[in-house]
Amino acid sequence: MRFNRMLLSTALVVVALVLQVSVLSRLQLPGAVPDLLLLTVLGLAMVYGHVAGAFVGFGAGLLADLAPPADHAAGRYALVLCVIGYLAGLVRPENGKPLRSATGPMAVVVAAAVGSTLLYALVGALVGDTAARHVGLTSLLLTAVVYDLILAPFTVPLIMWLARRSDNDPLAESQSPAGTDVAAGWLASGTGLRIGSQRGGLRLRAAKTRAARAGRIKGVKRL
């Protein structure tokens, strides 16, 4: 990921984790806990795509695994959020345009709440953690969906807006002539045009300029 994406993702994940641990987990709500970290990963993945979503999800989940008072095996939530971030990133349009309806993101939130709860319970069963059985898996699923749907309108649009805003301000990077062709497919200008397209436009202008000069020279010779 580019530096501005990494910086914003890290900041949002850390803030979400602090709020998750210090505020949301202390509300003592029945069933599940509102998962602000999951919503943060979803918002970033739906803007940055599936590859970045997987990286952000893995990093966010690993921090949650290591942050106190975590009482489960390290890497468990990292695996869950990595898969969820990858799948959520597939919702991102191919042309990179923002989603115009809230139906898609809200459906992603519901699917992610259900999928993350089931996957977390499944991984827990594989490693011998049976806490979900004592609480009740059905109760966890229903409360996870309700809590995340309530929290999503206040978080996901803001996270997606911040992600798009930072993505539209590319950093100025110095490139060597040898590495320009390799980087041409990755870097984009503020207008969204590829460097290769800009080169084509410059070449076309240069060709038109040469043709105009040749026409003027021919006109002078005829006189």
JSON list of C-alpha atoms in Angstrom, two decimals:
[
{"chain": "A", "resi": 1, "resn": "MET", "atom": "CA", "xyz": [0.00, 0.00, 0.00]},
{"chain": "A", "resi": 2, "resn": "ARG", "atom": "CA", "xyz": [1.10, 3.58, -0.50]},
{"chain": "A", "resi": 3, "resn": "PHE", "atom": "CA", "xyz": [2.44, 5.56, 2.42]},
{"chain": "A", "resi": 4, "resn": "ASN", "atom": "CA", "xyz": [-0.66, 7.76, 2.85]},
{"chain": "A", "resi": 5, "resn": "ARG", "atom": "CA", "xyz": [-2.90, 4.69, 2.90]},
{"chain": "A", "resi": 6, "resn": "MET", "atom": "CA", "xyz": [-0.71, 2.98, 5.47]},
{"chain": "A", "resi": 7, "resn": "LEU", "atom": "CA", "xyz": [-0.60, 6.09, 7.65]},
{"chain": "A", "resi": 8, "resn": "LEU", "atom": "CA", "xyz": [-4.37, 6.63, 7.61]},
{"chain": "A", "resi": 9, "resn": "SER", "atom": "CA", "xyz": [-5.14, 2.94, 8.09]},
{"chain": "A", "resi": 10, "resn": "THR", "atom": "CA", "xyz": [-2.79, 2.68, 11.05]},
{"chain": "A", "resi": 11, "resn": "ALA", "atom": "CA", "xyz": [-4.25, 5.78, 12.71]},
{"chain": "A", "resi": 12, "resn": "LEU", "atom": "CA", "xyz": [-7.87, 4.66, 12.23]},
{"chain": "A", "resi": 13, "resn": "VAL", "atom": "CA", "xyz": [-7.17, 1.12, 13.43]},
{"chain": "A", "resi": 14, "resn": "VAL", "atom": "CA", "xyz": [-5.39, 2.35, 16.57]},
{"chain": "A", "resi": 15, "resn": "VAL", "atom": "CA", "xyz": [-8.20, 4.79, 17.40]},
{"chain": "A", "resi": 16, "resn": "ALA", "atom": "CA", "xyz": [-10.83, 2.12, 16.78]},
{"chain": "A", "resi": 17, "resn": "LEU", "atom": "CA", "xyz": [-8.96, -0.38, 18.96]},
{"chain": "A", "resi": 18, "resn": "VAL", "atom": "CA", "xyz": [-8.60, 2.10, 21.84]},
{"chain": "A", "resi": 19, "resn": "LEU", "atom": "CA", "xyz": [-12.33, 2.93, 21.71]},
{"chain": "A", "resi": 20, "resn": "GLN", "atom": "CA", "xyz": [-13.17, -0.75, 21.40]},
{"chain": "A", "resi": 21, "resn": "VAL", "atom": "CA", "xyz": [-11.19, -1.73, 24.48]},
{"chain": "A", "resi": 22, "resn": "SER", "atom": "CA", "xyz": [-11.78, 1.29, 26.69]},
{"chain": "A", "resi": 23, "resn": "VAL", "atom": "CA", "xyz": [-15.42, 2.15, 25.88]},
{"chain": "A", "resi": 24, "resn": "LEU", "atom": "CA", "xyz": [-17.43, -0.40, 23.91]},
{"chain": "A", "resi": 25, "resn": "SER", "atom": "CA", "xyz": [-16.21, -3.48, 25.77]},
{"chain": "A", "resi": 26, "resn": "ARG", "atom": "CA", "xyz": [-17.15, -1.87, 29.10]},
{"chain": "A", "resi": 27, "resn": "LEU", "atom": "CA", "xyz": [-20.78, -1.22, 28.20]},
{"chain": "A", "resi": 28, "resn": "GLN", "atom": "CA", "xyz": [-21.76, -4.73, 29.32]},
{"chain": "A", "resi": 29, "resn": "LEU", "atom": "CA", "xyz": [-24.40, -5.09, 26.63]},
{"chain": "A", "resi": 30, "resn": "PRO", "atom": "CA", "xyz": [-26.17, -8.43, 26.30]},
{"chain": "A", "resi": 31, "resn": "GLY", "atom": "CA", "xyz": [-24.67, -10.78, 23.76]},
{"chain": "A", "resi": 32, "resn": "ALA", "atom": "CA", "xyz": [-21.92, -9.51, 21.50]},
{"chain": "A", "resi": 33, "resn": "VAL", "atom": "CA", "xyz": [-19.92, -6.27, 21.69]},
{"chain": "A", "resi": 34, "resn": "PRO", "atom": "CA", "xyz": [-20.23, -3.55, 19.00]},
{"chain": "A", "resi": 35, "resn": "ASP", "atom": "CA", "xyz": [-17.22, -4.21, 16.79]},
{"chain": "A", "resi": 36, "resn": "LEU", "atom": "CA", "xyz": [-15.77, -0.83, 15.81]},
{"chain": "A", "resi": 37, "resn": "LEU", "atom": "CA", "xyz": [-12.58, -2.48, 14.61]},
{"chain": "A", "resi": 38, "resn": "LEU", "atom": "CA", "xyz": [-14.55, -4.61, 12.15]},
{"chain": "A", "resi": 39, "resn": "LEU", "atom": "CA", "xyz": [-16.37, -1.55, 10.79]},
{"chain": "A", "resi": 40, "resn": "THR", "atom": "CA", "xyz": [-13.06, 0.27, 10.35]},
{"chain": "A", "resi": 41, "resn": "VAL", "atom": "CA", "xyz": [-11.66, -2.60, 8.30]},
{"chain": "A", "resi": 42, "resn": "LEU", "atom": "CA", "xyz": [-14.84, -2.71, 6.20]},
{"chain": "A", "resi": 43, "resn": "GLY", "atom": "CA", "xyz": [-14.74, 1.03, 5.46]},
{"chain": "A", "resi": 44, "resn": "LEU", "atom": "CA", "xyz": [-11.10, 0.92, 4.37]},
{"chain": "A", "resi": 45, "resn": "ALA", "atom": "CA", "xyz": [-11.50, -2.29, 2.36]},
{"chain": "A", "resi": 46, "resn": "MET", "atom": "CA", "xyz": [-14.47, -0.93, 0.38]},
{"chain": "A", "resi": 47, "resn": "VAL", "atom": "CA", "xyz": [-12.30, 1.99, -0.77]},
{"chain": "A", "resi": 48, "resn": "TYR", "atom": "CA", "xyz": [-8.84, 0.45, -1.10]},
{"chain": "A", "resi": 49, "resn": "GLY", "atom": "CA", "xyz": [-9.83, -2.96, -2.50]},
{"chain": "A", "resi": 50, "resn": "HIS", "atom": "CA", "xyz": [-9.43, -6.59, -1.50]},
{"chain": "A", "resi": 51, "resn": "VAL", "atom": "CA", "xyz": [-5.63, -6.77, -1.27]},
{"chain": "A", "resi": 52, "resn": "ALA", "atom": "CA", "xyz": [-5.32, -3.73, 0.98]},
{"chain": "A", "resi": 53, "resn": "GLY", "atom": "CA", "xyz": [-8.40, -4.89, 2.88]},
{"chain": "A", "resi": 54, "resn": "ALA", "atom": "CA", "xyz": [-6.70, -8.19, 3.68]},
{"chain": "A", "resi": 55, "resn": "PHE", "atom": "CA", "xyz": [-3.53, -6.44, 4.90]},
{"chain": "A", "resi": 56, "resn": "VAL", "atom": "CA", "xyz": [-5.47, -3.93, 7.01]},
{"chain": "A", "resi": 57, "resn": "GLY", "atom": "CA", "xyz": [-7.67, -6.68, 8.43]},
{"chain": "A", "resi": 58, "resn": "PHE", "atom": "CA", "xyz": [-4.71, -8.84, 9.38]},
{"chain": "A", "resi": 59, "resn": "GLY", "atom": "CA", "xyz": [-2.90, -5.94, 11.07]},
{"chain": "A", "resi": 60, "resn": "ALA", "atom": "CA", "xyz": [-6.01, -4.79, 12.92]},
{"chain": "A", "resi": 61, "resn": "GLY", "atom": "CA", "xyz": [-6.84, -8.30, 14.07]},
{"chain": "A", "resi": 62, "resn": "LEU", "atom": "CA", "xyz": [-3.29, -8.94, 15.24]},
{"chain": "A", "resi": 63, "resn": "LEU", "atom": "CA", "xyz": [-3.34, -5.77, 17.33]},
{"chain": "A", "resi": 64, "resn": "ALA", "atom": "CA", "xyz": [-6.64, -6.87, 18.85]},
{"chain": "A", "resi": 65, "resn": "ASP", "atom": "CA", "xyz": [-5.15, -10.31, 19.60]},
{"chain": "A", "resi": 66, "resn": "LEU", "atom": "CA", "xyz": [-2.22, -8.75, 21.45]},
{"chain": "A", "resi": 67, "resn": "ALA", "atom": "CA", "xyz": [-4.02, -5.88, 23.19]},
{"chain": "A", "resi": 68, "resn": "PRO", "atom": "CA", "xyz": [-5.16, -6.51, 26.77]},
{"chain": "A", "resi": 69, "resn": "PRO", "atom": "CA", "xyz": [-7.50, -7.87, 28.01]},
{"chain": "A", "resi": 70, "resn": "ALA", "atom": "CA", "xyz": [-7.41, -10.36, 25.12]},
{"chain": "A", "resi": 71, "resn": "ASP", "atom": "CA", "xyz": [-7.86, -13.90, 26.43]},
{"chain": "A", "resi": 72, "resn": "HIS", "atom": "CA", "xyz": [-7.74, -15.90, 23.20]},
{"chain": "A", "resi": 73, "resn": "ALA", "atom": "CA", "xyz": [-4.97, -17.35, 21.05]},
{"chain": "A", "resi": 74, "resn": "ALA", "atom": "CA", "xyz": [-2.88, -14.79, 19.18]},
{"chain": "A", "resi": 75, "resn": "GLY", "atom": "CA", "xyz": [-3.67, -14.74, 15.48]},
{"chain": "A", "resi": 76, "resn": "ARG", "atom": "CA", "xyz": [-7.26, -15.87, 15.85]},
{"chain": "A", "resi": 77, "resn": "TYR", "atom": "CA", "xyz": [-8.92, -12.51, 15.21]},
{"chain": "A", "resi": 78, "resn": "ALA", "atom": "CA", "xyz": [-6.18, -11.61, 12.72]},
{"chain": "A", "resi": 79, "resn": "LEU", "atom": "CA", "xyz": [-7.26, -14.51, 10.55]},
{"chain": "A", "resi": 80, "resn": "VAL", "atom": "CA", "xyz": [-10.92, -13.54, 10.83]},
{"chain": "A", "resi": 81, "resn": "LEU", "atom": "CA", "xyz": [-10.41, -9.88, 9.90]},
{"chain": "A", "resi": 82, "resn": "CYS", "atom": "CA", "xyz": [-7.97, -10.79, 7.12]},
{"chain": "A", "resi": 83, "resn": "VAL", "atom": "CA", "xyz": [-10.64, -12.92, 5.43]},
{"chain": "A", "resi": 84, "resn": "ILE", "atom": "CA", "xyz": [-13.39, -10.36, 6.08]},
{"chain": "A", "resi": 85, "resn": "GLY", "atom": "CA", "xyz": [-11.24, -7.48, 4.76]},
{"chain": "A", "resi": 86, "resn": "TYR", "atom": "CA", "xyz": [-10.44, -9.41, 1.60]},
{"chain": "A", "resi": 87, "resn": "LEU", "atom": "CA", "xyz": [-14.08, -10.27, 0.90]},
{"chain": "A", "resi": 88, "resn": "ALA", "atom": "CA", "xyz": [-15.29, -6.74, 1.69]},
{"chain": "A", "resi": 89, "resn": "GLY", "atom": "CA", "xyz": [-12.73, -5.32, -0.71]},
{"chain": "A", "resi": 90, "resn": "LEU", "atom": "CA", "xyz": [-14.32, -7.27, -3.55]},
{"chain": "A", "resi": 91, "resn": "VAL", "atom": "CA", "xyz": [-17.34, -4.94, -3.27]},
{"chain": "A", "resi": 92, "resn": "ARG", "atom": "CA", "xyz": [-15.21, -2.03, -4.48]},
{"chain": "A", "resi": 93, "resn": "PRO", "atom": "CA", "xyz": [-16.17, -1.11, -8.08]},
{"chain": "A", "resi": 94, "resn": "GLU", "atom": "CA", "xyz": [-13.59, -1.93, -10.76]},
{"chain": "A", "resi": 95, "resn": "ASN", "atom": "CA", "xyz": [-13.47, 1.68, -11.94]},
{"chain": "A", "resi": 96, "resn": "GLY", "atom": "CA", "xyz": [-12.75, 2.91, -8.40]},
{"chain": "A", "resi": 97, "resn": "LYS", "atom": "CA", "xyz": [-15.84, 5.16, -8.30]},
{"chain": "A", "resi": 98, "resn": "PRO", "atom": "CA", "xyz": [-17.53, 5.57, -4.90]},
{"chain": "A", "resi": 99, "resn": "LEU", "atom": "CA", "xyz": [-20.64, 3.57, -4.10]},
{"chain": "A", "resi": 100, "resn": "ARG", "atom": "CA", "xyz": [-23.72, 5.71, -4.70]},
{"chain": "A", "resi": 101, "resn": "SER", "atom": "CA", "xyz": [-26.14, 3.74, -2.51]},
{"chain": "A", "resi": 102, "resn": "ALA", "atom": "CA", "xyz": [-26.01, 2.82, 1.17]},
{"chain": "A", "resi": 103, "resn": "THR", "atom": "CA", "xyz": [-27.66, -0.54, 0.48]},
{"chain": "A", "resi": 104, "resn": "GLY", "atom": "CA", "xyz": [-24.42, -2.20, -0.58]},
{"chain": "A", "resi": 105, "resn": "PRO", "atom": "CA", "xyz": [-22.31, -1.09, 2.40]},
{"chain": "A", "resi": 106, "resn": "MET", "atom": "CA", "xyz": [-25.06, -1.94, 4.88]},
{"chain": "A", "resi": 107, "resn": "ALA", "atom": "CA", "xyz": [-25.43, -5.40, 3.33]},
{"chain": "A", "resi": 108, "resn": "VAL", "atom": "CA", "xyz": [-21.65, -5.80, 3.67]},
{"chain": "A", "resi": 109, "resn": "VAL", "atom": "CA", "xyz": [-21.92, -4.84, 7.37]},
{"chain": "A", "resi": 110, "resn": "VAL", "atom": "CA", "xyz": [-24.60, -7.49, 7.99]},
{"chain": "A", "resi": 111, "resn": "ALA", "atom": "CA", "xyz": [-22.66, -10.17, 6.12]},
{"chain": "A", "resi": 112, "resn": "ALA", "atom": "CA", "xyz": [-19.43, -9.22, 7.89]},
{"chain": "A", "resi": 113, "resn": "ALA", "atom": "CA", "xyz": [-21.06, -9.28, 11.33]},
{"chain": "A", "resi": 114, "resn": "VAL", "atom": "CA", "xyz": [-22.48, -12.74, 10.70]},
{"chain": "A", "resi": 115, "resn": "GLY", "atom": "CA", "xyz": [-19.38, -14.05, 8.92]},
{"chain": "A", "resi": 116, "resn": "SER", "atom": "CA", "xyz": [-16.89, -12.76, 11.48]},
{"chain": "A", "resi": 117, "resn": "THR", "atom": "CA", "xyz": [-18.90, -14.21, 14.39]},
{"chain": "A", "resi": 118, "resn": "LEU", "atom": "CA", "xyz": [-19.21, -17.62, 12.74]},
{"chain": "A", "resi": 119, "resn": "LEU", "atom": "CA", "xyz": [-15.59, -17.70, 11.62]},
{"chain": "A", "resi": 120, "resn": "TYR", "atom": "CA", "xyz": [-14.36, -16.61, 15.06]},
{"chain": "A", "resi": 121, "resn": "ALA", "atom": "CA", "xyz": [-16.43, -19.33, 16.71]},
{"chain": "A", "resi": 122, "resn": "LEU", "atom": "CA", "xyz": [-15.21, -21.90, 14.19]},
{"chain": "A", "resi": 123, "resn": "VAL", "atom": "CA", "xyz": [-11.56, -21.05, 14.74]},
{"chain": "A", "resi": 124, "resn": "GLY", "atom": "CA", "xyz": [-12.19, -21.09, 18.49]},
{"chain": "A", "resi": 125, "resn": "ALA", "atom": "CA", "xyz": [-13.69, -24.57, 18.25]},
{"chain": "A", "resi": 126, "resn": "LEU", "atom": "CA", "xyz": [-10.60, -25.76, 16.38]},
{"chain": "A", "resi": 127, "resn": "VAL", "atom": "CA", "xyz": [-8.29, -24.49, 19.12]},
{"chain": "A", "resi": 128, "resn": "GLY", "atom": "CA", "xyz": [-10.50, -25.70, 21.98]},
{"chain": "A", "resi": 129, "resn": "ASP", "atom": "CA", "xyz": [-12.22, -22.42, 22.95]},
{"chain": "A", "resi": 130, "resn": "THR", "atom": "CA", "xyz": [-15.89, -23.19, 23.75]},
{"chain": "A", "resi": 131, "resn": "ALA", "atom": "CA", "xyz": [-16.91, -19.78, 25.12]},
{"chain": "A", "resi": 132, "resn": "ALA", "atom": "CA", "xyz": [-19.40, -19.26, 22.27]},
{"chain": "A", "resi": 133, "resn": "ARG", "atom": "CA", "xyz": [-21.35, -22.33, 23.38]},
{"chain": "A", "resi": 134, "resn": "HIS", "atom": "CA", "xyz": [-21.96, -20.92, 26.85]},
{"chain": "A", "resi": 135, "resn": "VAL", "atom": "CA", "xyz": [-23.19, -17.55, 25.53]},
{"chain": "A", "resi": 136, "resn": "GLY", "atom": "CA", "xyz": [-25.20, -19.01, 22.67]},
{"chain": "A", "resi": 137, "resn": "LEU", "atom": "CA", "xyz": [-24.20, -18.65, 19.02]},
{"chain": "A", "resi": 138, "resn": "THR", "atom": "CA", "xyz": [-27.65, -17.49, 17.92]},
{"chain": "A", "resi": 139, "resn": "SER", "atom": "CA", "xyz": [-27.66, -14.70, 20.50]},
{"chain": "A", "resi": 140, "resn": "LEU", "atom": "CA", "xyz": [-24.18, -13.64, 19.45]},
{"chain": "A", "resi": 141, "resn": "LEU", "atom": "CA", "xyz": [-25.20, -13.48, 15.78]},
{"chain": "A", "resi": 142, "resn": "LEU", "atom": "CA", "xyz": [-28.35, -11.43, 16.38]},
{"chain": "A", "resi": 143, "resn": "THR", "atom": "CA", "xyz": [-26.74, -8.95, 18.76]},
{"chain": "A", "resi": 144, "resn": "ALA", "atom": "CA", "xyz": [-23.64, -8.58, 16.58]},
{"chain": "A", "resi": 145, "resn": "VAL", "atom": "CA", "xyz": [-25.79, -7.67, 13.56]},
{"chain": "A", "resi": 146, "resn": "VAL", "atom": "CA", "xyz": [-27.96, -5.23, 15.54]},
{"chain": "A", "resi": 147, "resn": "TYR", "atom": "CA", "xyz": [-25.06, -3.47, 17.28]},
{"chain": "A", "resi": 148, "resn": "ASP", "atom": "CA", "xyz": [-22.96, -3.16, 14.12]},
{"chain": "A", "resi": 149, "resn": "LEU", "atom": "CA", "xyz": [-25.91, -1.88, 12.09]},
{"chain": "A", "resi": 150, "resn": "ILE", "atom": "CA", "xyz": [-26.59, 0.79, 14.71]},
{"chain": "A", "resi": 151, "resn": "LEU", "atom": "CA", "xyz": [-22.94, 1.86, 14.80]},
{"chain": "A", "resi": 152, "resn": "ALA", "atom": "CA", "xyz": [-22.24, 1.60, 11.06]},
{"chain": "A", "resi": 153, "resn": "PRO", "atom": "CA", "xyz": [-24.00, 4.80, 9.84]},
{"chain": "A", "resi": 154, "resn": "PHE", "atom": "CA", "xyz": [-21.88, 6.87, 12.23]},
{"chain": "A", "resi": 155, "resn": "THR", "atom": "CA", "xyz": [-18.56, 5.27, 11.34]},
{"chain": "A", "resi": 156, "resn": "VAL", "atom": "CA", "xyz": [-18.37, 3.58, 7.92]},
{"chain": "A", "resi": 157, "resn": "PRO", "atom": "CA", "xyz": [-19.29, 6.66, 5.79]},
{"chain": "A", "resi": 158, "resn": "LEU", "atom": "CA", "xyz": [-16.76, 8.79, 7.69]},
{"chain": "A", "resi": 159, "resn": "ILE", "atom": "CA", "xyz": [-14.01, 6.19, 7.30]},
{"chain": "A", "resi": 160, "resn": "MET", "atom": "CA", "xyz": [-14.72, 5.81, 3.57]},
{"chain": "A", "resi": 161, "resn": "TRP", "atom": "CA", "xyz": [-14.70, 9.61, 3.12]},
{"chain": "A", "resi": 162, "resn": "LEU", "atom": "CA", "xyz": [-11.35, 9.90, 4.89]},
{"chain": "A", "resi": 163, "resn": "ALA", "atom": "CA", "xyz": [-9.93, 7.06, 2.81]},
{"chain": "A", "resi": 164, "resn": "ARG", "atom": "CA", "xyz": [-11.01, 8.65, -0.47]},
{"chain": "A", "resi": 165, "resn": "ARG", "atom": "CA", "xyz": [-9.77, 12.07, 0.60]},
{"chain": "A", "resi": 166, "resn": "SER", "atom": "CA", "xyz": [-6.31, 10.78, 1.46]},
{"chain": "A", "resi": 167, "resn": "ASP", "atom": "CA", "xyz": [-6.22, 8.71, -1.73]},
{"chain": "A", "resi": 168, "resn": "ASN", "atom": "CA", "xyz": [-6.86, 11.80, -3.87]},
{"chain": "A", "resi": 169, "resn": "ASP", "atom": "CA", "xyz": [-3.74, 13.52, -2.48]},
{"chain": "A", "resi": 170, "resn": "PRO", "atom": "CA", "xyz": [-0.88, 11.41, -3.83]},
{"chain": "A", "resi": 171, "resn": "LEU", "atom": "CA", "xyz": [2.58, 12.05, -2.44]},
{"chain": "A", "resi": 172, "resn": "ALA", "atom": "CA", "xyz": [5.21, 13.53, -4.69]},
{"chain": "A", "resi": 173, "resn": "GLU", "atom": "CA", "xyz": [7.70, 10.77, -5.34]},
{"chain": "A", "resi": 174, "resn": "SER", "atom": "CA", "xyz": [11.02, 11.15, -7.08]},
{"chain": "A", "resi": 175, "resn": "GLN", "atom": "CA", "xyz": [11.60, 8.43, -9.65]},
{"chain": "A", "resi": 176, "resn": "SER", "atom": "CA", "xyz": [14.65, 7.43, -11.58]},
{"chain": "A", "resi": 177, "resn": "PRO", "atom": "CA", "xyz": [14.33, 7.11, -15.40]},
{"chain": "A", "resi": 178, "resn": "ALA", "atom": "CA", "xyz": [14.85, 3.35, -15.13]},
{"chain": "A", "resi": 179, "resn": "GLY", "atom": "CA", "xyz": [11.99, 2.87, -12.66]},
{"chain": "A", "resi": 180, "resn": "THR", "atom": "CA", "xyz": [9.49, 5.12, -14.40]},
{"chain": "A", "resi": 181, "resn": "ASP", "atom": "CA", "xyz": [8.06, 2.44, -16.68]},
{"chain": "A", "resi": 182, "resn": "VAL", "atom": "CA", "xyz": [7.60, 0.04, -13.76]},
{"chain": "A", "resi": 183, "resn": "ALA", "atom": "CA", "xyz": [5.84, 2.66, -11.61]},
{"chain": "A", "resi": 184, "resn": "ALA", "atom": "CA", "xyz": [3.67, 3.99, -14.44]},
{"chain": "A", "resi": 185, "resn": "GLY", "atom": "CA", "xyz": [0.97, 1.41, -13.85]},
{"chain": "A", "resi": 186, "resn": "TRP", "atom": "CA", "xyz": [0.84, 2.08, -10.10]},
{"chain": "A", "resi": 187, "resn": "LEU", "atom": "CA", "xyz": [0.97, 5.84, -9.69]},
{"chain": "A", "resi": 188, "resn": "ALA", "atom": "CA", "xyz": [-1.93, 8.10, -10.66]},
{"chain": "A", "resi": 189, "resn": "SER", "atom": "CA", "xyz": [-2.21, 11.85, -10.80]},
{"chain": "A", "resi": 190, "resn": "GLY", "atom": "CA", "xyz": [-4.79, 13.89, -8.88]},
{"chain": "A", "resi": 191, "resn": "THR", "atom": "CA", "xyz": [-7.12, 13.74, -11.88]},
{"chain": "A", "resi": 192, "resn": "GLY", "atom": "CA", "xyz": [-7.08, 9.95, -11.89]},
{"chain": "A", "resi": 193, "resn": "LEU", "atom": "CA", "xyz": [-5.20, 9.67, -15.20]},
{"chain": "A", "resi": 194, "resn": "ARG", "atom": "CA", "xyz": [-2.43, 7.14, -15.54]},
{"chain": "A", "resi": 195, "resn": "ILE", "atom": "CA", "xyz": [1.11, 8.28, -16.22]},
{"chain": "A", "resi": 196, "resn": "GLY", "atom": "CA", "xyz": [1.09, 6.19, -19.37]},
{"chain": "A", "resi": 197, "resn": "SER", "atom": "CA", "xyz": [-1.93, 8.16, -20.65]},
{"chain": "A", "resi": 198, "resn": "GLN", "atom": "CA", "xyz": [-0.16, 11.41, -19.88]},
{"chain": "A", "resi": 199, "resn": "ARG", "atom": "CA", "xyz": [2.83, 10.26, -21.90]},
{"chain": "A", "resi": 200, "resn": "GLY", "atom": "CA", "xyz": [0.59, 9.41, -24.81]},
{"chain": "A", "resi": 201, "resn": "GLY", "atom": "CA", "xyz": [-0.94, 12.87, -24.69]},
{"chain": "A", "resi": 202, "resn": "LEU", "atom": "CA", "xyz": [2.48, 14.54, -24.62]},
{"chain": "A", "resi": 203, "resn": "ARG", "atom": "CA", "xyz": [3.65, 12.47, -27.56]},
{"chain": "A", "resi": 204, "resn": "LEU", "atom": "CA", "xyz": [0.53, 13.37, -29.53]},
{"chain": "A", "resi": 205, "resn": "ARG", "atom": "CA", "xyz": [1.07, 17.06, -28.84]},
{"chain": "A", "resi": 206, "resn": "ALA", "atom": "CA", "xyz": [4.71, 16.80, -29.89]},
{"chain": "A", "resi": 207, "resn": "ALA", "atom": "CA", "xyz": [3.71, 15.09, -33.13]},
{"chain": "A", "resi": 208, "resn": "LYS", "atom": "CA", "xyz": [1.15, 17.81, -33.90]},
{"chain": "A", "resi": 209, "resn": "THR", "atom": "CA", "xyz": [3.74, 20.50, -33.19]},
{"chain": "A", "resi": 210, "resn": "ARG", "atom": "CA", "xyz": [6.26, 18.89, -35.57]},
{"chain": "A", "resi": 211, "resn": "ALA", "atom": "CA", "xyz": [3.60, 18.56, -38.27]},
{"chain": "A", "resi": 212, "resn": "ALA", "atom": "CA", "xyz": [2.65, 22.22, -37.89]},
{"chain": "A", "resi": 213, "resn": "ARG", "atom": "CA", "xyz": [6.29, 23.29, -38.13]},
{"chain": "A", "resi": 214, "resn": "ALA", "atom": "CA", "xyz": [6.80, 21.13, -41.21]},
{"chain": "A", "resi": 215, "resn": "GLY", "atom": "CA", "xyz": [3.76, 22.72, -42.83]},
{"chain": "A", "resi": 216, "resn": "ARG", "atom": "CA", "xyz": [5.09, 26.21, -42.18]},
{"chain": "A", "resi": 217, "resn": "ILE", "atom": "CA", "xyz": [8.50, 25.29, -43.57]},
{"chain": "A", "resi": 218, "resn": "LYS", "atom": "CA", "xyz": [6.96, 23.91, -46.74]},
{"chain": "A", "resi": 219, "resn": "GLY", "atom": "CA", "xyz": [4.91, 27.08, -47.15]},
{"chain": "A", "resi": 220, "resn": "VAL", "atom": "CA", "xyz": [8.01, 29.22, -46.86]},
{"chain": "A", "resi": 221, "resn": "LYS", "atom": "CA", "xyz": [9.88, 27.14, -49.46]},
{"chain": "A", "resi": 222, "resn": "ARG", "atom": "CA", "xyz": [7.00, 27.44, -51.94]},
{"chain": "A", "resi": 223, "resn": "LEU", "atom": "CA", "xyz": [7.11, 31.23, -51.62]}
]
